[in-house]
Amino acid sequence: MAQEADVIVVGGGVIGLTTAVTLAERGLRVRVWSRDPAGATTSAVAGALWWPYRIEPAERVGSWSLETLAVYEELAAAGPGETGVRLVAGVHSGERFAALGPWAAELKGAVEVAEGLRVVLPLLDMPVHLAWLERRLVAAGGAVERRAAAGFGEAAERSPVVVNCTGLGARELVPDAGVRAVRGQLVVVENPGVEEWFTEADSASAATTYFFPQPGGLVLGGTAEADDERREPDPVTAREIVARCARVRPEIAGARVLGHRVGLRPVREGGVRIGAEALPGGGLLVHNYGHGGAGVTVAWGCARAAAALVG
């Protein structure tokens, strides 16, 4: 069968699209195979604040995150209306520099306050950002196909290199039994005037408290429910989310609910997997998956690491 591309990236979320853009802008012919439109992927429902939260391996996450932060700072300067990236101030409640990795020393203007750590960070409007990534890919000569892959061998028949950015799908496609779903539920309300983001997280709990001011409303969260693959919003959980956020900003209690979101974060035992292996028939399979809920935070750093394995 005639080869259609130099690289086929399987998976069209933020990891797949960012990896595809990185490869296409290096002069390779790239096609993305995505079962779902970008707006229907797990990435599209992310709260999307840059922060290396619940992601491993620790020794690599810092550099991936800082590489990505630098890109988002450039994109925010280019115009959030086009890229979906804004720099917004907020507070990580209860956080202290001493509890963070060496990467935290690189945060510009971050200060410890009574409530926690106050810092200006990238906040992404994911539907806008994903659409922008697709446009950037096309401008670099790449393309996106709505296509589900039954296996990587199918893509290898059409390209010498296949990049696996399938997230939760890697559980079956690799197969990798270490991949598991961590359910995240959000509530979107009319913004009652909140201009800054807020987070309060307990790594030992499935319940977190955060709110992010987005152009389409105030996004309230959240949950981190391991091995729970329910995709429908739970009304009791939704009420609890609103109540937790209203304890921080009471005006949220009366805000009109605009919608509910559920996403399944693709967490992997052992953390993010970036590596390469040979496929039967001589093709190369590069893995880039297992980012959990921090795909936005490490997207560009991981894309460059994966691209380096393509050669």
CSV table of C-alpha atoms in Angstrom, one decimal:
chain,number,residue,atom,x,y,z
A,1,MET,CA,0.0,0.0,0.0
A,2,ALA,CA,1.3,3.5,-0.9
A,3,GLN,CA,2.5,5.5,2.1
A,4,GLU,CA,0.4,8.6,2.7
A,5,ALA,CA,2.6,10.4,5.1
A,6,ASP,CA,6.0,10.5,6.9
A,7,VAL,CA,4.2,10.3,10.2
A,8,ILE,CA,0.7,9.4,11.3
A,9,VAL,CA,-0.2,10.6,14.8
A,10,VAL,CA,-3.0,8.6,16.3
A,11,GLY,CA,-5.1,10.7,18.7
A,12,GLY,CA,-6.5,14.2,18.2
A,13,GLY,CA,-6.5,15.7,21.7
A,14,VAL,CA,-4.1,18.4,22.9
A,15,ILE,CA,-1.2,15.9,23.0
A,16,GLY,CA,-1.8,14.5,19.6
A,17,LEU,CA,-2.3,17.9,17.9
A,18,THR,CA,0.7,19.5,19.6
A,19,THR,CA,2.9,16.6,18.6
A,20,ALA,CA,1.6,16.8,15.1
A,21,VAL,CA,2.3,20.5,14.8
A,22,THR,CA,5.8,20.0,16.2
A,23,LEU,CA,6.6,17.3,13.6
A,24,ALA,CA,4.9,19.2,10.7
A,25,GLU,CA,6.8,22.4,11.4
A,26,ARG,CA,10.0,20.3,11.1
A,27,GLY,CA,9.2,19.6,7.5
A,28,LEU,CA,7.5,16.2,7.8
A,29,ARG,CA,4.3,15.2,6.1
A,30,VAL,CA,2.0,14.6,9.0
A,31,ARG,CA,-1.5,13.2,9.3
A,32,VAL,CA,-3.6,12.9,12.5
A,33,TRP,CA,-6.1,10.1,12.9
A,34,SER,CA,-8.7,11.1,15.4
A,35,ARG,CA,-11.8,9.1,16.2
A,36,ASP,CA,-13.5,12.2,17.5
A,37,PRO,CA,-13.5,15.9,16.5
A,38,ALA,CA,-11.1,17.9,18.7
A,39,GLY,CA,-14.1,19.5,20.5
A,40,ALA,CA,-15.3,16.1,21.6
A,41,THR,CA,-12.0,14.8,23.1
A,42,THR,CA,-11.1,14.7,26.8
A,43,SER,CA,-8.9,17.8,26.2
A,44,ALA,CA,-11.9,19.9,25.2
A,45,VAL,CA,-13.5,19.6,28.7
A,46,ALA,CA,-10.4,20.4,30.7
A,47,GLY,CA,-10.3,23.3,33.1
A,48,ALA,CA,-6.9,23.9,31.5
A,49,LEU,CA,-4.9,25.8,34.0
A,50,TRP,CA,-1.1,25.3,33.6
A,51,TRP,CA,0.2,23.5,36.6
A,52,PRO,CA,2.1,20.1,37.0
A,53,TYR,CA,-0.5,18.4,39.2
A,54,ARG,CA,-0.7,14.7,39.8
A,55,ILE,CA,1.7,13.8,37.0
A,56,GLU,CA,4.8,11.6,37.0
A,57,PRO,CA,7.7,11.0,36.5
A,58,ALA,CA,8.8,13.9,38.7
A,59,GLU,CA,12.4,14.0,37.3
A,60,ARG,CA,11.1,14.9,33.8
A,61,VAL,CA,7.8,16.7,34.5
A,62,GLY,CA,9.5,19.9,35.6
A,63,SER,CA,11.4,20.4,32.3
A,64,TRP,CA,8.4,19.4,30.1
A,65,SER,CA,6.2,21.9,32.1
A,66,LEU,CA,8.6,24.8,31.8
A,67,GLU,CA,9.1,24.3,28.1
A,68,THR,CA,5.3,24.3,27.7
A,69,LEU,CA,4.9,27.4,29.9
A,70,ALA,CA,7.3,29.4,27.7
A,71,VAL,CA,5.2,28.5,24.6
A,72,TYR,CA,2.0,29.5,26.3
A,73,GLU,CA,3.5,32.9,27.4
A,74,GLU,CA,4.3,33.6,23.7
A,75,LEU,CA,0.8,32.5,22.6
A,76,ALA,CA,-0.9,34.7,25.2
A,77,ALA,CA,1.1,37.7,23.9
A,78,ALA,CA,0.0,36.8,20.4
A,79,GLY,CA,-3.6,37.2,21.3
A,80,PRO,CA,-5.9,35.0,23.4
A,81,GLY,CA,-8.8,35.5,21.0
A,82,GLU,CA,-6.9,33.5,18.4
A,83,THR,CA,-4.9,31.0,20.4
A,84,GLY,CA,-7.2,30.6,23.4
A,85,VAL,CA,-4.3,31.2,25.9
A,86,ARG,CA,-4.5,34.0,28.5
A,87,LEU,CA,-2.3,34.8,31.5
A,88,VAL,CA,-4.5,35.1,34.6
A,89,ALA,CA,-3.7,35.7,38.2
A,90,GLY,CA,-4.9,33.4,41.0
A,91,VAL,CA,-4.1,31.6,44.2
A,92,HIS,CA,-3.2,27.9,44.9
A,93,SER,CA,-4.6,27.7,48.4
A,94,GLY,CA,-2.3,26.1,50.9
A,95,GLU,CA,0.6,25.8,48.5
A,96,ARG,CA,4.2,26.6,49.5
A,97,PHE,CA,7.4,26.7,47.4
A,98,ALA,CA,9.1,24.2,49.8
A,99,ALA,CA,6.6,21.5,48.8
A,100,LEU,CA,7.1,22.0,45.0
A,101,GLY,CA,9.9,20.8,42.7
A,102,PRO,CA,12.8,22.9,41.4
A,103,TRP,CA,10.7,24.0,38.5
A,104,ALA,CA,8.8,26.3,40.8
A,105,ALA,CA,11.8,28.6,41.2
A,106,GLU,CA,11.3,29.5,37.5
A,107,LEU,CA,7.8,31.0,38.0
A,108,LYS,CA,7.9,34.7,37.3
A,109,GLY,CA,6.4,36.9,40.1
A,110,ALA,CA,5.1,34.0,42.2
A,111,VAL,CA,4.8,35.0,45.9
A,112,GLU,CA,3.7,33.2,49.0
A,113,VAL,CA,0.7,34.9,50.6
A,114,ALA,CA,-1.4,34.0,53.7
A,115,GLU,CA,-3.8,31.9,51.6
A,116,GLY,CA,-1.1,30.0,49.6
A,117,LEU,CA,0.9,30.7,46.4
A,118,ARG,CA,-0.2,33.7,44.3
A,119,VAL,CA,1.0,33.5,40.7
A,120,VAL,CA,0.0,34.5,37.1
A,121,LEU,CA,-0.4,31.4,35.0
A,122,PRO,CA,-1.6,30.4,31.5
A,123,LEU,CA,-5.4,29.6,31.5
A,124,LEU,CA,-6.6,28.0,28.2
A,125,ASP,CA,-10.0,28.1,26.6
A,126,MET,CA,-9.6,24.6,25.2
A,127,PRO,CA,-12.2,24.6,22.3
A,128,VAL,CA,-10.5,27.7,20.9
A,129,HIS,CA,-7.0,26.4,21.5
A,130,LEU,CA,-7.7,23.0,19.9
A,131,ALA,CA,-9.2,24.7,16.9
A,132,TRP,CA,-6.1,26.9,16.7
A,133,LEU,CA,-3.8,23.9,16.8
A,134,GLU,CA,-5.7,22.3,14.0
A,135,ARG,CA,-5.3,25.4,11.9
A,136,ARG,CA,-1.6,25.6,12.7
A,137,LEU,CA,-1.2,22.0,11.6
A,138,VAL,CA,-2.9,22.6,8.3
A,139,ALA,CA,-0.8,25.7,7.7
A,140,ALA,CA,2.3,23.5,8.2
A,141,GLY,CA,1.0,21.1,5.5
A,142,GLY,CA,-0.5,18.6,7.9
A,143,ALA,CA,-4.1,17.2,8.0
A,144,VAL,CA,-6.6,15.7,10.4
A,145,GLU,CA,-8.7,12.7,9.5
A,146,ARG,CA,-11.8,11.6,11.4
A,147,ARG,CA,-10.7,8.0,11.7
A,148,ALA,CA,-10.6,5.4,14.4
A,149,ALA,CA,-7.5,3.1,14.4
A,150,ALA,CA,-8.2,-0.6,15.1
A,151,GLY,CA,-4.4,-1.0,15.8
A,152,PHE,CA,-1.1,0.7,15.1
A,153,GLY,CA,-0.3,-1.8,12.3
A,154,GLU,CA,-3.1,-0.2,10.2
A,155,ALA,CA,-1.4,3.2,10.4
A,156,ALA,CA,2.0,1.6,9.8
A,157,GLU,CA,0.8,0.4,6.4
A,158,ARG,CA,0.5,4.0,5.4
A,159,SER,CA,3.4,5.6,7.1
A,160,PRO,CA,6.9,4.5,8.3
A,161,VAL,CA,6.4,6.2,11.7
A,162,VAL,CA,3.3,6.1,13.9
A,163,VAL,CA,3.0,8.2,17.1
A,164,ASN,CA,0.7,7.0,19.8
A,165,CYS,CA,-1.1,9.9,21.5
A,166,THR,CA,-4.3,7.9,22.2
A,167,GLY,CA,-4.6,8.7,26.0
A,168,LEU,CA,-7.1,6.3,27.6
A,169,GLY,CA,-7.3,4.4,24.3
A,170,ALA,CA,-3.7,3.2,24.9
A,171,ARG,CA,-5.1,0.8,27.4
A,172,GLU,CA,-6.5,-1.4,24.6
A,173,LEU,CA,-4.3,-0.3,21.6
A,174,VAL,CA,-0.8,-0.8,23.1
A,175,PRO,CA,-2.2,-2.7,25.2
A,176,ASP,CA,-1.1,-1.1,28.5
A,177,ALA,CA,-2.9,-2.4,31.6
A,178,GLY,CA,-1.3,0.4,33.7
A,179,VAL,CA,-3.6,3.0,32.0
A,180,ARG,CA,-6.7,3.9,34.1
A,181,ALA,CA,-9.4,6.4,34.0
A,182,VAL,CA,-9.7,9.2,36.6
A,183,ARG,CA,-13.1,10.9,36.3
A,184,GLY,CA,-13.3,14.6,36.4
A,185,GLN,CA,-16.7,16.4,36.7
A,186,LEU,CA,-17.1,20.2,36.2
A,187,VAL,CA,-19.9,22.7,36.4
A,188,VAL,CA,-20.1,25.8,34.2
A,189,VAL,CA,-22.0,28.8,35.6
A,190,GLU,CA,-22.6,32.4,34.6
A,191,ASN,CA,-19.6,34.3,35.9
A,192,PRO,CA,-20.9,36.6,38.8
A,193,GLY,CA,-17.8,38.8,38.5
A,194,VAL,CA,-14.9,36.5,39.4
A,195,GLU,CA,-11.7,37.6,37.5
A,196,GLU,CA,-9.1,35.4,39.2
A,197,TRP,CA,-8.8,31.6,39.4
A,198,PHE,CA,-8.5,29.6,42.6
A,199,THR,CA,-7.5,26.1,43.5
A,200,GLU,CA,-7.5,24.0,46.7
A,201,ALA,CA,-6.5,20.4,46.3
A,202,ASP,CA,-5.9,17.5,48.6
A,203,SER,CA,-4.0,14.8,46.8
A,204,ALA,CA,-5.5,12.2,49.1
A,205,SER,CA,-9.1,13.2,48.3
A,206,ALA,CA,-11.2,12.6,45.2
A,207,ALA,CA,-12.8,16.0,45.8
A,208,THR,CA,-11.1,19.3,44.8
A,209,THR,CA,-12.2,22.9,44.8
A,210,TYR,CA,-11.4,25.3,42.0
A,211,PHE,CA,-12.8,27.9,39.7
A,212,PHE,CA,-11.5,29.2,36.4
A,213,PRO,CA,-12.9,32.3,34.7
A,214,GLN,CA,-13.3,31.4,31.0
A,215,PRO,CA,-14.9,33.3,28.2
A,216,GLY,CA,-17.9,31.0,28.2
A,217,GLY,CA,-18.5,31.1,31.9
A,218,LEU,CA,-17.0,30.3,35.2
A,219,VAL,CA,-15.8,26.7,35.3
A,220,LEU,CA,-16.2,25.1,38.7
A,221,GLY,CA,-14.5,21.9,39.9
A,222,GLY,CA,-14.0,19.2,40.6
A,223,THR,CA,-13.4,15.6,41.2
A,224,ALA,CA,-10.6,13.0,40.7
A,225,GLU,CA,-12.4,9.7,40.9
A,226,ALA,CA,-10.1,6.8,40.1
A,227,ASP,CA,-11.5,3.9,38.0
A,228,ASP,CA,-14.9,5.6,37.6
A,229,GLU,CA,-15.8,5.7,33.9
A,230,ARG,CA,-19.3,7.3,34.1
A,231,ARG,CA,-19.5,9.9,31.4
A,232,GLU,CA,-22.8,11.4,32.6
A,233,PRO,CA,-22.8,14.2,35.1
A,234,ASP,CA,-23.9,13.3,38.6
A,235,PRO,CA,-26.4,15.8,40.0
A,236,VAL,CA,-25.4,15.3,43.6
A,237,THR,CA,-21.7,15.8,42.7
A,238,ALA,CA,-22.6,18.9,40.8
A,239,ARG,CA,-24.3,20.4,43.8
A,240,GLU,CA,-21.3,19.6,46.0
A,241,ILE,CA,-19.0,21.2,43.6
A,242,VAL,CA,-21.0,24.5,43.5
A,243,ALA,CA,-21.2,24.4,47.3
A,244,ARG,CA,-17.5,24.0,47.8
A,245,CYS,CA,-16.7,26.9,45.4
A,246,ALA,CA,-19.3,29.1,47.1
A,247,ARG,CA,-17.6,28.7,50.4
A,248,VAL,CA,-14.7,30.5,48.8
A,249,ARG,CA,-16.7,33.0,46.8
A,250,PRO,CA,-20.3,33.2,48.1
A,251,GLU,CA,-21.7,34.9,45.0
A,252,ILE,CA,-21.1,31.6,43.1
A,253,ALA,CA,-24.0,30.0,45.0
A,254,GLY,CA,-26.6,32.0,43.1
A,255,ALA,CA,-25.0,31.8,39.7
A,256,ARG,CA,-27.1,30.3,36.9
A,257,VAL,CA,-25.8,26.9,35.8
A,258,LEU,CA,-24.9,26.9,32.1
A,259,GLY,CA,-23.8,23.3,31.7
A,260,HIS,CA,-22.0,20.2,33.0
A,261,ARG,CA,-18.8,18.5,31.8
A,262,VAL,CA,-17.3,15.1,32.4
A,263,GLY,CA,-13.9,14.0,31.3
A,264,LEU,CA,-11.9,10.8,31.9
A,265,ARG,CA,-8.2,11.6,32.5
A,266,PRO,CA,-5.8,9.0,31.1
A,267,VAL,CA,-3.6,8.3,34.1
A,268,ARG,CA,-0.8,5.7,33.8
A,269,GLU,CA,1.0,3.7,36.4
A,270,GLY,CA,4.6,4.9,36.3
A,271,GLY,CA,3.6,8.2,34.7
A,272,VAL,CA,3.9,9.5,31.2
A,273,ARG,CA,5.3,7.1,28.6
A,274,ILE,CA,7.6,8.6,25.9
A,275,GLY,CA,9.5,5.9,24.1
A,276,ALA,CA,9.9,4.1,20.8
A,277,GLU,CA,9.7,0.5,19.6
A,278,ALA,CA,9.8,-1.3,16.3
A,279,LEU,CA,6.6,-2.4,14.7
A,280,PRO,CA,6.3,-5.7,12.7
A,281,GLY,CA,7.3,-5.0,9.2
A,282,GLY,CA,9.9,-2.4,10.1
A,283,GLY,CA,7.9,0.6,11.1
A,284,LEU,CA,8.6,2.8,14.1
A,285,LEU,CA,6.1,3.3,16.9
A,286,VAL,CA,6.6,6.3,19.2
A,287,HIS,CA,4.6,6.5,22.4
A,288,ASN,CA,3.4,9.8,24.0
A,289,TYR,CA,0.6,9.0,26.5
A,290,GLY,CA,-0.3,8.8,30.2
A,291,HIS,CA,-0.5,12.5,31.0
A,292,GLY,CA,-3.5,12.2,33.4
A,293,GLY,CA,-5.1,15.6,33.9
A,294,ALA,CA,-1.9,17.5,33.1
A,295,GLY,CA,-1.7,17.1,29.3
A,296,VAL,CA,-2.1,20.8,28.8
A,297,THR,CA,0.7,21.5,31.2
A,298,VAL,CA,3.3,19.4,29.5
A,299,ALA,CA,2.0,19.3,25.9
A,300,TRP,CA,4.9,21.1,24.2
A,301,GLY,CA,7.6,19.6,26.3
A,302,CYS,CA,6.3,16.1,25.6
A,303,ALA,CA,5.7,16.8,21.9
A,304,ARG,CA,9.4,17.8,21.5
A,305,ALA,CA,10.6,14.8,23.4
A,306,ALA,CA,8.5,12.5,21.2
A,307,ALA,CA,9.5,14.3,18.0
A,308,ALA,CA,13.2,13.7,19.0
A,309,LEU,CA,12.5,10.0,18.8
A,310,VAL,CA,11.1,10.3,15.3
A,311,GLY,CA,14.4,11.6,14.0
